[in-house]
Amino acid sequence: MGSCLSADGANSHPYSPTSPSGARRHRKNKKQGLRSSSFDARRSEQLRRIPGRMFFNGASGVASLFTQQGKKGTNQDAMINFGSRTDTVFCGVFDGHGPFGHMVAKRVRDSLPLKLSAHWEVNIVSEDASRENSRMGSMNLDETTPFCVDEESGASMDLGEKEKHPEIFLTLKESFLKAFKVMDKELRMHPNIDCFCSGTTAVTLVKQGQDLIIGNVGDSRAILGTRDQDDSLIAVQLTVDLKPNLPKEAERIKQCRGRVFALQDEPEVSRIWLPNCDSPGLAMARAFGDFCLKDFGLISVPEVTHRRLSEKDEFVVLATDGVWDVLSNKEVVDIVASSPTRSSASRVLVETAVRAWRSKYPTSKVDDCAVVCLFLNSNPINSPTSKSEDQPTSEDLLNMGPTELDRSGTLRTGPEILPDEIDEETADLVEKPTGYGDWSALEGVSRVNTLLTLPRYVAGKDEKPSKSGQKARK
């Protein structure tokens, strides 16, 4: 694992105890640490009270969970599943990166669901109060009261939104946005986790009844296993891999003076770089933490989408990029569907991904993998998964030979390559909020290392980054 300190020790992180600003922060954090410890105690108590909360390998009544450490060091992936209400389920996977990525991922895993639930409750109460006030106000409103143009257009806009989306989506979307914002702020102020050069992805979902709402930052992914008109099992991608080369993401980053380019020997992997320093080379456009890039275009605002489930929808798979680097969406769906039992589905998928890593990239280090399989119908978790006669098993998929997946080398230095212009067809796909099919920003392309280098800082020199950085692998 790398660190934010320079190799020779002379240069320090701006928030380290050895820098002037770090010393002030260190004294301040003594007081913050006392408040944080009491807060952590309350949070731990809240976590213990959550019914059916799972964050380790196993299976709940509706989901199967499994994670496995790769060959790059500490397992930085995390996952969670629990049901907080009647007919409501929360699931999520988190892929940490940087020196303290494992701590960031676990912190988000534990805190984000609580924040989302709290904001959801507040929004529900606020909406009920607003409806009551609106009803009482309309009863007292004089018929001759003028109605301004702005109010009328705003009312019609709200009406249009409500007609376009169900009320639960509008409520939960606001809750997702608020919870993610508060979560990132908490990480910035956390006294014990250095998130300056560390962060995590998060793909999370709430299922209530037949409504599925997904909040996503980073390049972990959610897909749906469903049946088409011919009753064949197909994969529907529910999220977009939020990579720096997507048109909207790249435009925002460049407007914030961040740079987006790929290295010479991995031209398909675009990364975010500081304005005047070839670091840190983050291979995603949105993430929790990574505050060294938050002023230069990286954001933690989730992309929130909704899907109304039907009887043809069978399961949802959430997984980190250790799975998607070596398996396609369709392969993942087939593996889950061919698992002996539902409770073993995530384990079978991870084990198949690990074997695929060793088969396709024998000289590369296997990445961490984390999977949550959420089953949508009411069959017992230990029942066999659906399996059609012509559906390949996990062994069959591995024996099919090379797929279109292409993994580049792990180069650490190289000249800048500006990204090519995105064609209109790809740009159209980026704009689609739902129904991505099998497309993603870098479908079938490995991310190699999420973070390449860490920025170095010289104390007392306006904290300007130097041109070199200590290397750090994900």
Tab-separated table of C-alpha atoms in Angstrom:
chain	number	residue	atom	x	y	z
A	1	MET	CA	0.000	0.000	0.000
A	2	GLY	CA	1.192	3.510	-0.731
A	3	SER	CA	0.981	6.573	1.462
A	4	CYS	CA	0.483	10.284	0.957
A	5	LEU	CA	3.951	11.021	2.303
A	6	SER	CA	6.917	11.443	-0.006
A	7	ALA	CA	9.454	8.691	-0.405
A	8	ASP	CA	12.255	10.618	1.308
A	9	GLY	CA	10.121	11.790	4.198
A	10	ALA	CA	11.018	15.462	3.697
A	11	ASN	CA	7.741	16.318	2.063
A	12	SER	CA	4.581	15.853	4.025
A	13	HIS	CA	0.913	15.510	3.416
A	14	PRO	CA	-0.819	18.879	4.089
A	15	TYR	CA	-2.920	17.290	6.793
A	16	SER	CA	-0.207	15.171	8.365
A	17	PRO	CA	1.028	15.976	11.911
A	18	THR	CA	4.399	17.101	10.485
A	19	SER	CA	2.948	19.989	8.478
A	20	PRO	CA	1.827	23.307	10.075
A	21	SER	CA	-1.766	22.829	9.002
A	22	GLY	CA	-1.568	19.209	10.090
A	23	ALA	CA	-0.442	20.224	13.588
A	24	ARG	CA	-3.420	22.513	13.983
A	25	ARG	CA	-5.715	19.793	12.694
A	26	HIS	CA	-4.106	17.264	15.034
A	27	ARG	CA	-4.935	19.442	18.075
A	28	LYS	CA	-8.435	20.044	16.774
A	29	ASN	CA	-8.941	16.340	16.198
A	30	LYS	CA	-8.371	15.596	19.872
A	31	LYS	CA	-11.682	17.279	20.618
A	32	GLN	CA	-13.269	15.798	17.518
A	33	GLY	CA	-12.034	12.365	18.543
A	34	LEU	CA	-14.004	12.518	21.802
A	35	ARG	CA	-17.178	13.482	19.959
A	36	SER	CA	-16.460	10.870	17.299
A	37	SER	CA	-16.054	8.079	19.853
A	38	SER	CA	-19.466	8.789	21.385
A	39	PHE	CA	-20.976	9.036	17.910
A	40	ASP	CA	-19.376	5.717	16.924
A	41	ALA	CA	-20.814	4.106	20.018
A	42	ARG	CA	-24.307	5.288	19.106
A	43	ARG	CA	-23.791	4.183	15.516
A	44	SER	CA	-22.638	0.729	16.640
A	45	GLU	CA	-25.744	0.425	18.769
A	46	GLN	CA	-27.914	1.386	15.785
A	47	LEU	CA	-26.175	-1.192	13.616
A	48	ARG	CA	-26.762	-3.942	16.166
A	49	ARG	CA	-30.479	-3.131	16.198
A	50	ILE	CA	-30.913	-3.472	12.430
A	51	PRO	CA	-32.859	-6.703	11.801
A	52	GLY	CA	-31.215	-9.192	9.469
A	53	ARG	CA	-28.156	-7.047	8.751
A	54	MET	CA	-25.516	-9.054	6.883
A	55	PHE	CA	-22.065	-7.887	5.797
A	56	PHE	CA	-20.161	-11.178	5.660
A	57	ASN	CA	-20.240	-14.278	3.478
A	58	GLY	CA	-23.540	-16.080	3.686
A	59	ALA	CA	-27.193	-15.787	2.747
A	60	SER	CA	-30.250	-14.044	4.131
A	61	GLY	CA	-33.861	-14.820	3.326
A	62	VAL	CA	-33.702	-13.047	-0.036
A	63	ALA	CA	-30.025	-12.529	-0.844
A	64	SER	CA	-26.688	-14.273	-1.204
A	65	LEU	CA	-23.428	-12.478	-0.300
A	66	PHE	CA	-19.800	-13.390	-0.888
A	67	THR	CA	-16.465	-11.577	-1.005
A	68	GLN	CA	-12.940	-12.868	-1.534
A	69	GLN	CA	-9.611	-11.158	-1.156
A	70	GLY	CA	-7.487	-10.892	-4.284
A	71	LYS	CA	-3.701	-10.867	-4.590
A	72	LYS	CA	-3.168	-7.125	-4.184
A	73	GLY	CA	-3.186	-6.986	-0.391
A	74	THR	CA	-5.979	-6.235	2.074
A	75	ASN	CA	-9.473	-6.915	0.799
A	76	GLN	CA	-10.848	-3.434	0.107
A	77	ASP	CA	-14.305	-4.606	-0.992
A	78	ALA	CA	-17.321	-4.496	1.310
A	79	MET	CA	-20.991	-5.473	0.988
A	80	ILE	CA	-24.234	-5.352	2.928
A	81	ASN	CA	-27.828	-6.571	2.842
A	82	PHE	CA	-30.702	-6.059	5.260
A	83	GLY	CA	-34.429	-5.426	5.421
A	84	SER	CA	-35.277	-2.289	7.377
A	85	ARG	CA	-39.043	-2.261	6.824
A	86	THR	CA	-41.852	-4.533	5.735
A	87	ASP	CA	-41.261	-5.557	2.093
A	88	THR	CA	-38.195	-3.252	1.931
A	89	VAL	CA	-34.643	-4.459	1.258
A	90	PHE	CA	-31.350	-2.555	1.105
A	91	CYS	CA	-28.256	-3.934	-0.661
A	92	GLY	CA	-24.899	-2.468	-1.559
A	93	VAL	CA	-21.328	-3.235	-2.612
A	94	PHE	CA	-18.366	-0.908	-2.054
A	95	ASP	CA	-14.928	-1.063	-3.697
A	96	GLY	CA	-12.249	0.852	-1.794
A	97	HIS	CA	-9.026	2.187	-3.287
A	98	GLY	CA	-5.950	3.980	-1.999
A	99	PRO	CA	-3.974	3.377	1.206
A	100	PHE	CA	-7.063	3.415	3.446
A	101	GLY	CA	-9.635	2.258	0.925
A	102	HIS	CA	-10.663	-0.720	3.036
A	103	MET	CA	-11.489	1.598	5.950
A	104	VAL	CA	-13.440	3.997	3.725
A	105	ALA	CA	-15.448	1.173	2.153
A	106	LYS	CA	-16.400	-0.296	5.529
A	107	ARG	CA	-17.267	3.116	6.940
A	108	VAL	CA	-19.603	3.839	4.027
A	109	ARG	CA	-21.065	0.337	4.296
A	110	ASP	CA	-21.964	0.932	7.949
A	111	SER	CA	-23.021	4.593	7.852
A	112	LEU	CA	-24.687	5.173	4.487
A	113	PRO	CA	-27.740	2.908	5.080
A	114	LEU	CA	-28.449	4.663	8.389
A	115	LYS	CA	-28.243	8.085	6.758
A	116	LEU	CA	-30.424	6.989	3.863
A	117	SER	CA	-33.045	5.585	6.216
A	118	ALA	CA	-33.016	8.748	8.357
A	119	HIS	CA	-33.434	11.064	5.362
A	120	TRP	CA	-36.136	8.819	3.959
A	121	GLU	CA	-38.127	9.083	7.186
A	122	VAL	CA	-37.693	12.863	7.250
A	123	ASN	CA	-38.822	13.206	3.627
A	124	ILE	CA	-41.905	11.079	4.242
A	125	VAL	CA	-42.904	13.206	7.254
A	126	SER	CA	-42.188	16.427	5.312
A	127	GLU	CA	-44.287	15.300	2.373
A	128	ASP	CA	-47.201	14.389	4.632
A	129	ALA	CA	-46.997	17.798	6.303
A	130	SER	CA	-46.748	19.567	2.935
A	131	ARG	CA	-49.807	17.775	1.632
A	132	GLU	CA	-51.769	18.700	4.760
A	133	ASN	CA	-50.673	22.352	4.549
A	134	SER	CA	-51.513	22.418	0.851
A	135	ARG	CA	-54.981	21.005	1.539
A	136	MET	CA	-55.685	23.512	4.309
A	137	GLY	CA	-54.286	26.364	2.220
A	138	SER	CA	-56.478	25.532	-0.744
A	139	MET	CA	-59.552	25.562	1.497
A	140	ASN	CA	-58.724	29.095	2.690
A	141	LEU	CA	-57.607	30.432	-0.692
A	142	ASP	CA	-59.784	33.199	-2.105
A	143	GLU	CA	-61.034	32.558	-5.613
A	144	THR	CA	-59.734	35.939	-6.814
A	145	THR	CA	-56.199	35.435	-5.531
A	146	PRO	CA	-53.727	35.973	-8.412
A	147	PHE	CA	-51.498	33.058	-9.407
A	148	CYS	CA	-48.086	34.150	-10.665
A	149	VAL	CA	-46.490	32.648	-13.764
A	150	ASP	CA	-43.501	31.255	-11.860
A	151	GLU	CA	-45.712	29.465	-9.361
A	152	GLU	CA	-47.848	28.049	-12.148
A	153	SER	CA	-44.872	26.774	-14.127
A	154	GLY	CA	-43.365	25.312	-10.970
A	155	ALA	CA	-46.607	23.535	-10.144
A	156	SER	CA	-46.898	22.143	-13.641
A	157	MET	CA	-43.270	20.999	-13.521
A	158	ASP	CA	-43.891	19.155	-10.259
A	159	LEU	CA	-47.012	17.618	-11.753
A	160	GLY	CA	-45.030	16.504	-14.786
A	161	GLU	CA	-42.367	14.918	-12.600
A	162	LYS	CA	-44.987	13.069	-10.573
A	163	GLU	CA	-46.621	11.792	-13.734
A	164	LYS	CA	-43.271	10.649	-15.104
A	165	HIS	CA	-41.996	8.940	-11.939
A	166	PRO	CA	-43.731	7.258	-9.008
A	167	GLU	CA	-43.786	9.130	-5.727
A	168	ILE	CA	-41.470	6.646	-4.030
A	169	PHE	CA	-38.768	7.367	-6.613
A	170	LEU	CA	-38.987	11.133	-6.106
A	171	THR	CA	-38.841	10.681	-2.335
A	172	LEU	CA	-35.978	8.207	-2.392
A	173	LYS	CA	-34.013	10.141	-4.998
A	174	GLU	CA	-33.923	13.138	-2.693
A	175	SER	CA	-32.984	10.840	0.191
A	176	PHE	CA	-30.144	9.285	-1.818
A	177	LEU	CA	-28.776	12.703	-2.792
A	178	LYS	CA	-28.854	13.997	0.779
A	179	ALA	CA	-27.439	10.817	2.320
A	180	PHE	CA	-24.530	10.641	-0.133
A	181	LYS	CA	-23.709	14.319	0.462
A	182	VAL	CA	-23.724	13.931	4.247
A	183	MET	CA	-21.699	10.701	3.988
A	184	ASP	CA	-18.951	12.386	1.984
A	185	LYS	CA	-18.861	15.322	4.386
A	186	GLU	CA	-18.501	12.925	7.307
A	187	LEU	CA	-15.551	11.246	5.602
A	188	ARG	CA	-13.870	14.616	5.037
A	189	MET	CA	-14.139	15.451	8.736
A	190	HIS	CA	-13.373	11.969	10.078
A	191	PRO	CA	-10.458	12.192	12.557
A	192	ASN	CA	-9.271	8.599	12.182
A	193	ILE	CA	-9.600	7.845	8.451
A	194	ASP	CA	-7.406	9.751	6.003
A	195	CYS	CA	-9.573	10.046	2.893
A	196	PHE	CA	-7.388	12.578	1.080
A	197	CYS	CA	-6.015	9.953	-1.323
A	198	SER	CA	-8.391	7.093	-0.471
A	199	GLY	CA	-12.002	6.483	-1.398
A	200	THR	CA	-14.620	3.968	-2.446
A	201	THR	CA	-17.285	3.273	-5.026
A	202	ALA	CA	-20.851	2.513	-3.984
A	203	VAL	CA	-23.648	0.837	-5.897
A	204	THR	CA	-26.681	0.612	-3.620
A	205	LEU	CA	-30.324	-0.256	-4.089
A	206	VAL	CA	-33.580	-0.059	-2.197
A	207	LYS	CA	-36.353	-2.463	-3.158
A	208	GLN	CA	-39.782	-1.658	-1.804
A	209	GLY	CA	-42.551	-3.790	-3.174
A	210	GLN	CA	-42.101	-3.807	-6.968
A	211	ASP	CA	-40.087	-0.579	-7.068
A	212	LEU	CA	-36.311	-0.721	-7.418
A	213	ILE	CA	-34.317	2.483	-6.794
A	214	ILE	CA	-30.554	2.447	-7.353
A	215	GLY	CA	-27.935	4.998	-6.285
A	216	ASN	CA	-24.503	4.669	-7.864
A	217	VAL	CA	-21.093	6.343	-7.710
A	218	GLY	CA	-17.981	4.840	-9.295
A	219	ASP	CA	-17.567	1.785	-11.485
A	220	SER	CA	-19.126	-1.028	-9.496
A	221	ARG	CA	-22.184	-2.304	-11.340
A	222	ALA	CA	-25.740	-3.587	-10.978
A	223	ILE	CA	-27.454	-5.859	-13.504
A	224	LEU	CA	-30.846	-7.545	-13.697
A	225	GLY	CA	-31.529	-11.119	-14.697
A	226	THR	CA	-34.872	-11.196	-16.493
A	227	ARG	CA	-36.826	-13.076	-19.182
A	228	ASP	CA	-37.477	-11.787	-22.693
A	229	GLN	CA	-40.521	-12.457	-24.881
A	230	ASP	CA	-39.148	-15.913	-25.743
A	231	ASP	CA	-38.687	-16.700	-22.041
A	232	SER	CA	-34.902	-16.689	-22.496
A	233	LEU	CA	-32.791	-15.378	-19.640
A	234	ILE	CA	-31.127	-12.067	-20.514
A	235	ALA	CA	-29.058	-9.453	-18.687
A	236	VAL	CA	-30.148	-5.829	-18.344
A	237	GLN	CA	-27.545	-3.390	-17.064
A	238	LEU	CA	-29.066	-1.115	-14.429
A	239	THR	CA	-26.144	1.277	-13.878
A	240	VAL	CA	-23.528	3.057	-15.954
A	241	ASP	CA	-19.855	2.682	-15.078
A	242	LEU	CA	-19.139	6.328	-14.230
A	243	LYS	CA	-15.762	6.671	-15.931
A	244	PRO	CA	-13.852	9.904	-16.642
A	245	ASN	CA	-14.201	9.552	-20.431
A	246	LEU	CA	-17.994	9.843	-20.430
A	247	PRO	CA	-18.864	13.148	-22.146
A	248	LYS	CA	-20.689	14.752	-19.211
A	249	GLU	CA	-18.125	13.546	-16.682
A	250	ALA	CA	-15.154	14.687	-18.781
A	251	GLU	CA	-16.717	18.107	-19.385
A	252	ARG	CA	-17.289	18.666	-15.664
A	253	ILE	CA	-13.759	17.569	-14.756
A	254	LYS	CA	-12.167	19.850	-17.353
A	255	GLN	CA	-14.288	22.801	-16.243
A	256	CYS	CA	-12.876	22.245	-12.752
A	257	ARG	CA	-9.295	22.250	-14.132
A	258	GLY	CA	-8.853	18.514	-13.688
A	259	ARG	CA	-7.280	16.544	-16.521
A	260	VAL	CA	-8.563	13.395	-18.204
A	261	PHE	CA	-6.208	11.220	-20.210
A	262	ALA	CA	-4.945	7.669	-20.565
A	263	LEU	CA	-1.407	6.373	-20.386
A	264	GLN	CA	0.437	5.154	-23.458
A	265	ASP	CA	0.164	1.435	-22.746
A	266	GLU	CA	-3.449	1.510	-21.460
A	267	PRO	CA	-5.222	3.858	-23.898
A	268	GLU	CA	-8.632	2.416	-23.046
A	269	VAL	CA	-8.419	3.390	-19.341
A	270	SER	CA	-9.086	7.108	-18.871
A	271	ARG	CA	-8.106	8.608	-15.535
A	272	ILE	CA	-8.428	11.858	-13.580
A	273	TRP	CA	-5.243	13.795	-12.852
A	274	LEU	CA	-4.452	16.928	-10.872
A	275	PRO	CA	-3.937	20.109	-12.946
A	276	ASN	CA	-0.159	20.344	-12.521
A	277	CYS	CA	0.797	16.903	-11.290
A	278	ASP	CA	0.633	13.457	-12.872
A	279	SER	CA	-1.245	11.973	-9.942
A	280	PRO	CA	-3.353	10.337	-8.636
A	281	GLY	CA	-4.700	8.823	-11.880
A	282	LEU	CA	-8.116	7.806	-10.548
A	283	ALA	CA	-10.030	5.575	-12.980
A	284	MET	CA	-13.530	6.806	-12.079
A	285	ALA	CA	-15.373	10.120	-12.224
A	286	ARG	CA	-17.378	9.810	-8.995
A	287	ALA	CA	-16.419	8.384	-5.616
A	288	PHE	CA	-16.635	8.865	-1.891
A	289	GLY	CA	-13.468	10.351	-0.420
A	290	ASP	CA	-10.469	11.132	-2.688
A	291	PHE	CA	-10.539	14.731	-1.492
A	292	CYS	CA	-7.335	15.546	-3.353
A	293	LEU	CA	-9.547	15.566	-6.476
A	294	LYS	CA	-12.804	17.011	-5.130
A	295	ASP	CA	-11.849	20.540	-6.234
A	296	PHE	CA	-10.959	19.287	-9.704
A	297	GLY	CA	-14.115	17.583	-10.931
A	298	LEU	CA	-14.490	14.412	-8.879
A	299	ILE	CA	-17.906	14.318	-7.175
A	300	SER	CA	-19.835	12.002	-4.869
A	301	VAL	CA	-23.290	12.841	-6.259
A	302	PRO	CA	-25.005	9.543	-7.097
A	303	GLU	CA	-26.778	8.724	-10.313
A	304	VAL	CA	-30.224	7.630	-9.099
A	305	THR	CA	-32.452	5.486	-11.313
A	306	HIS	CA	-35.745	3.635	-10.962
A	307	ARG	CA	-37.160	0.423	-12.376
A	308	ARG	CA	-40.608	-1.045	-11.896
A	309	LEU	CA	-40.184	-4.793	-11.487
A	310	SER	CA	-42.306	-7.334	-13.314
A	311	GLU	CA	-42.951	-11.047	-12.923
A	312	LYS	CA	-40.288	-11.730	-15.567
A	313	ASP	CA	-37.536	-10.209	-13.402
A	314	GLU	CA	-35.729	-12.890	-11.391
A	315	PHE	CA	-32.685	-11.436	-9.614
A	316	VAL	CA	-30.333	-8.460	-9.319
A	317	VAL	CA	-26.552	-8.793	-9.101
A	318	LEU	CA	-24.405	-6.089	-7.487
A	319	ALA	CA	-20.666	-6.624	-7.894
A	320	THR	CA	-17.345	-4.799	-7.784
A	321	ASP	CA	-15.098	-4.503	-10.822
A	322	GLY	CA	-13.109	-7.606	-9.907
A	323	VAL	CA	-16.036	-9.519	-11.411
A	324	TRP	CA	-16.787	-7.249	-14.394
A	325	ASP	CA	-13.131	-7.156	-15.479
A	326	VAL	CA	-13.301	-10.810	-16.495
A	327	LEU	CA	-16.976	-11.673	-16.983
A	328	SER	CA	-19.627	-10.098	-19.196
A	329	ASN	CA	-23.130	-9.234	-18.010
A	330	LYS	CA	-24.617	-12.264	-19.785
A	331	GLU	CA	-22.002	-14.599	-18.321
A	332	VAL	CA	-22.774	-13.334	-14.820
A	333	VAL	CA	-26.507	-13.875	-15.298
A	334	ASP	CA	-25.940	-17.404	-16.607
A	335	ILE	CA	-23.610	-18.275	-13.723
A	336	VAL	CA	-26.082	-17.088	-11.086
A	337	ALA	CA	-28.967	-18.894	-12.786
A	338	SER	CA	-26.980	-22.141	-13.031
A	339	SER	CA	-25.889	-22.164	-9.374
A	340	PRO	CA	-26.956	-25.264	-7.407
A	341	THR	CA	-28.870	-23.165	-4.866
A	342	ARG	CA	-29.659	-19.507	-4.419
A	343	SER	CA	-27.687	-19.337	-1.194
A	344	SER	CA	-24.506	-20.380	-3.061
A	345	ALA	CA	-25.004	-18.113	-6.096
A	346	SER	CA	-22.660	-15.300	-5.025
A	347	ARG	CA	-19.931	-17.739	-3.950
A	348	VAL	CA	-20.133	-19.607	-7.266
A	349	LEU	CA	-19.932	-16.310	-9.153
A	350	VAL	CA	-16.860	-15.088	-7.245
A	351	GLU	CA	-15.092	-18.435	-7.603
A	352	THR	CA	-15.800	-18.428	-11.342
A	353	ALA	CA	-14.423	-14.887	-11.633
A	354	VAL	CA	-11.234	-15.884	-9.783
A	355	ARG	CA	-10.724	-18.848	-12.113
A	356	ALA	CA	-11.330	-16.560	-15.087
A	357	TRP	CA	-8.641	-14.193	-13.812
A	358	ARG	CA	-6.136	-17.024	-13.555
A	359	SER	CA	-7.082	-18.414	-16.956
A	360	LYS	CA	-7.200	-15.175	-18.947
A	361	TYR	CA	-4.500	-13.168	-17.158
A	362	PRO	CA	-2.105	-15.658	-15.530
A	363	THR	CA	0.612	-13.019	-14.993
A	364	SER	CA	-1.726	-10.490	-13.348
A	365	LYS	CA	-2.784	-10.184	-9.742
A	366	VAL	CA	-6.371	-11.226	-9.078
A	367	ASP	CA	-8.524	-8.327	-7.885
A	368	ASP	CA	-10.792	-8.361	-4.837
A	369	CYS	CA	-14.340	-9.476	-5.601
A	370	ALA	CA	-17.608	-8.775	-3.764
A	371	VAL	CA	-21.071	-9.872	-4.901
A	372	VAL	CA	-24.626	-9.503	-3.632
A	373	CYS	CA	-27.326	-11.512	-5.431
A	374	LEU	CA	-30.832	-10.300	-4.586
A	375	PHE	CA	-33.614	-12.698	-5.598
A	376	LEU	CA	-36.910	-11.057	-6.463
A	377	ASN	CA	-39.517	-13.800	-6.077
A	378	SER	CA	-40.606	-15.608	-2.954
A	379	ASN	CA	-38.884	-18.973	-3.406
A	380	PRO	CA	-36.762	-20.131	-0.441
A	381	ILE	CA	-33.111	-19.060	-0.518
A	382	ASN	CA	-31.959	-22.688	-0.486
A	383	SER	CA	-34.101	-23.615	-3.473
A	384	PRO	CA	-32.435	-24.284	-6.848
A	385	THR	CA	-32.013	-21.291	-9.125
A	386	SER	CA	-33.816	-21.286	-12.469
A	387	LYS	CA	-31.912	-23.212	-15.098
A	388	SER	CA	-32.864	-23.683	-18.714
A	389	GLU	CA	-31.732	-26.707	-20.673
A	390	ASP	CA	-29.408	-24.769	-22.978
A	391	GLN	CA	-27.983	-22.576	-20.238
A	392	PRO	CA	-24.191	-22.980	-19.798
A	393	THR	CA	-22.670	-23.724	-16.419
A	394	SER	CA	-19.796	-21.775	-14.898
A	395	GLU	CA	-17.358	-24.442	-16.120
A	396	ASP	CA	-18.768	-24.176	-19.647
A	397	LEU	CA	-18.259	-20.420	-19.630
A	398	LEU	CA	-14.627	-20.785	-18.648
A	399	ASN	CA	-14.026	-23.354	-21.374
A	400	MET	CA	-15.469	-21.164	-24.110
A	401	GLY	CA	-12.094	-19.561	-24.634
A	402	PRO	CA	-11.225	-15.868	-24.775
A	403	THR	CA	-14.079	-13.389	-24.808
A	404	GLU	CA	-14.033	-9.813	-26.015
A	405	LEU	CA	-12.637	-8.700	-22.657
A	406	ASP	CA	-9.257	-7.105	-23.083
A	407	ARG	CA	-6.970	-6.262	-20.224
A	408	SER	CA	-4.022	-3.930	-20.597
A	409	GLY	CA	-0.692	-3.996	-18.796
A	410	THR	CA	-0.018	-2.293	-15.498
A	411	LEU	CA	2.200	0.538	-16.702
A	412	ARG	CA	3.036	3.229	-14.177
A	413	THR	CA	4.479	5.977	-16.378
A	414	GLY	CA	3.897	7.074	-19.927
A	415	PRO	CA	3.211	10.062	-22.181
A	416	GLU	CA	-0.178	11.705	-22.256
A	417	ILE	CA	-2.792	10.561	-24.749
A	418	LEU	CA	-5.814	12.800	-25.148
A	419	PRO	CA	-9.099	10.885	-25.367
A	420	ASP	CA	-10.637	10.601	-28.802
A	421	GLU	CA	-13.931	12.286	-29.539
A	422	ILE	CA	-16.926	10.245	-28.449
A	423	ASP	CA	-19.148	9.302	-31.386
A	424	GLU	CA	-22.832	10.232	-31.424
A	425	GLU	CA	-23.992	6.687	-30.825
A	426	THR	CA	-21.985	6.391	-27.606
A	427	ALA	CA	-23.072	9.843	-26.479
A	428	ASP	CA	-26.704	8.846	-26.928
A	429	LEU	CA	-26.145	5.809	-24.748
A	430	VAL	CA	-24.664	7.953	-21.999
A	431	GLU	CA	-27.800	10.052	-21.863
A	432	LYS	CA	-30.069	7.093	-21.195
A	433	PRO	CA	-31.092	6.960	-17.512
A	434	THR	CA	-32.369	3.401	-17.779
A	435	GLY	CA	-32.256	0.447	-20.134
A	436	TYR	CA	-28.532	0.433	-20.801
A	437	GLY	CA	-28.582	-3.135	-22.085
A	438	ASP	CA	-25.091	-4.611	-21.989
A	439	TRP	CA	-23.387	-1.275	-22.537
A	440	SER	CA	-21.071	0.435	-20.084
A	441	ALA	CA	-18.445	3.112	-20.348
A	442	LEU	CA	-15.656	0.562	-20.637
A	443	GLU	CA	-17.546	-2.669	-21.203
A	444	GLY	CA	-15.104	-5.553	-21.083
A	445	VAL	CA	-12.054	-3.413	-20.340
A	446	SER	CA	-10.133	-3.908	-17.143
A	447	ARG	CA	-9.504	-0.926	-14.925
A	448	VAL	CA	-6.102	-2.370	-13.951
A	449	ASN	CA	-5.345	-0.313	-10.815
A	450	THR	CA	-8.008	2.172	-9.767
A	451	LEU	CA	-5.402	4.550	-8.332
A	452	LEU	CA	-1.945	4.884	-9.858
A	453	THR	CA	0.006	7.421	-7.799
A	454	LEU	CA	-0.437	9.585	-4.744
A	455	PRO	CA	0.233	13.337	-4.846
A	456	ARG	CA	3.203	14.730	-2.947
A	457	TYR	CA	3.158	18.035	-1.109
A	458	VAL	CA	5.876	20.367	0.131
A	459	ALA	CA	5.104	21.933	3.493
A	460	GLY	CA	5.249	25.722	3.521
A	461	LYS	CA	5.042	26.125	-0.255
A	462	ASP	CA	1.328	26.767	-0.624
A	463	GLU	CA	0.849	23.020	-0.638
A	464	LYS	CA	1.523	22.796	-4.367
A	465	PRO	CA	1.887	19.250	-5.708
A	466	SER	CA	5.191	18.143	-7.155
A	467	LYS	CA	5.523	16.433	-10.511
A	468	SER	CA	6.178	13.012	-9.092
A	469	GLY	CA	4.269	10.874	-6.701
A	470	GLN	CA	4.718	7.769	-4.655
A	471	LYS	CA	3.124	4.808	-6.354
A	472	ALA	CA	0.192	3.100	-4.782
A	473	ARG	CA	-1.786	0.164	-6.010
A	474	LYS	CA	-5.419	-0.410	-5.384
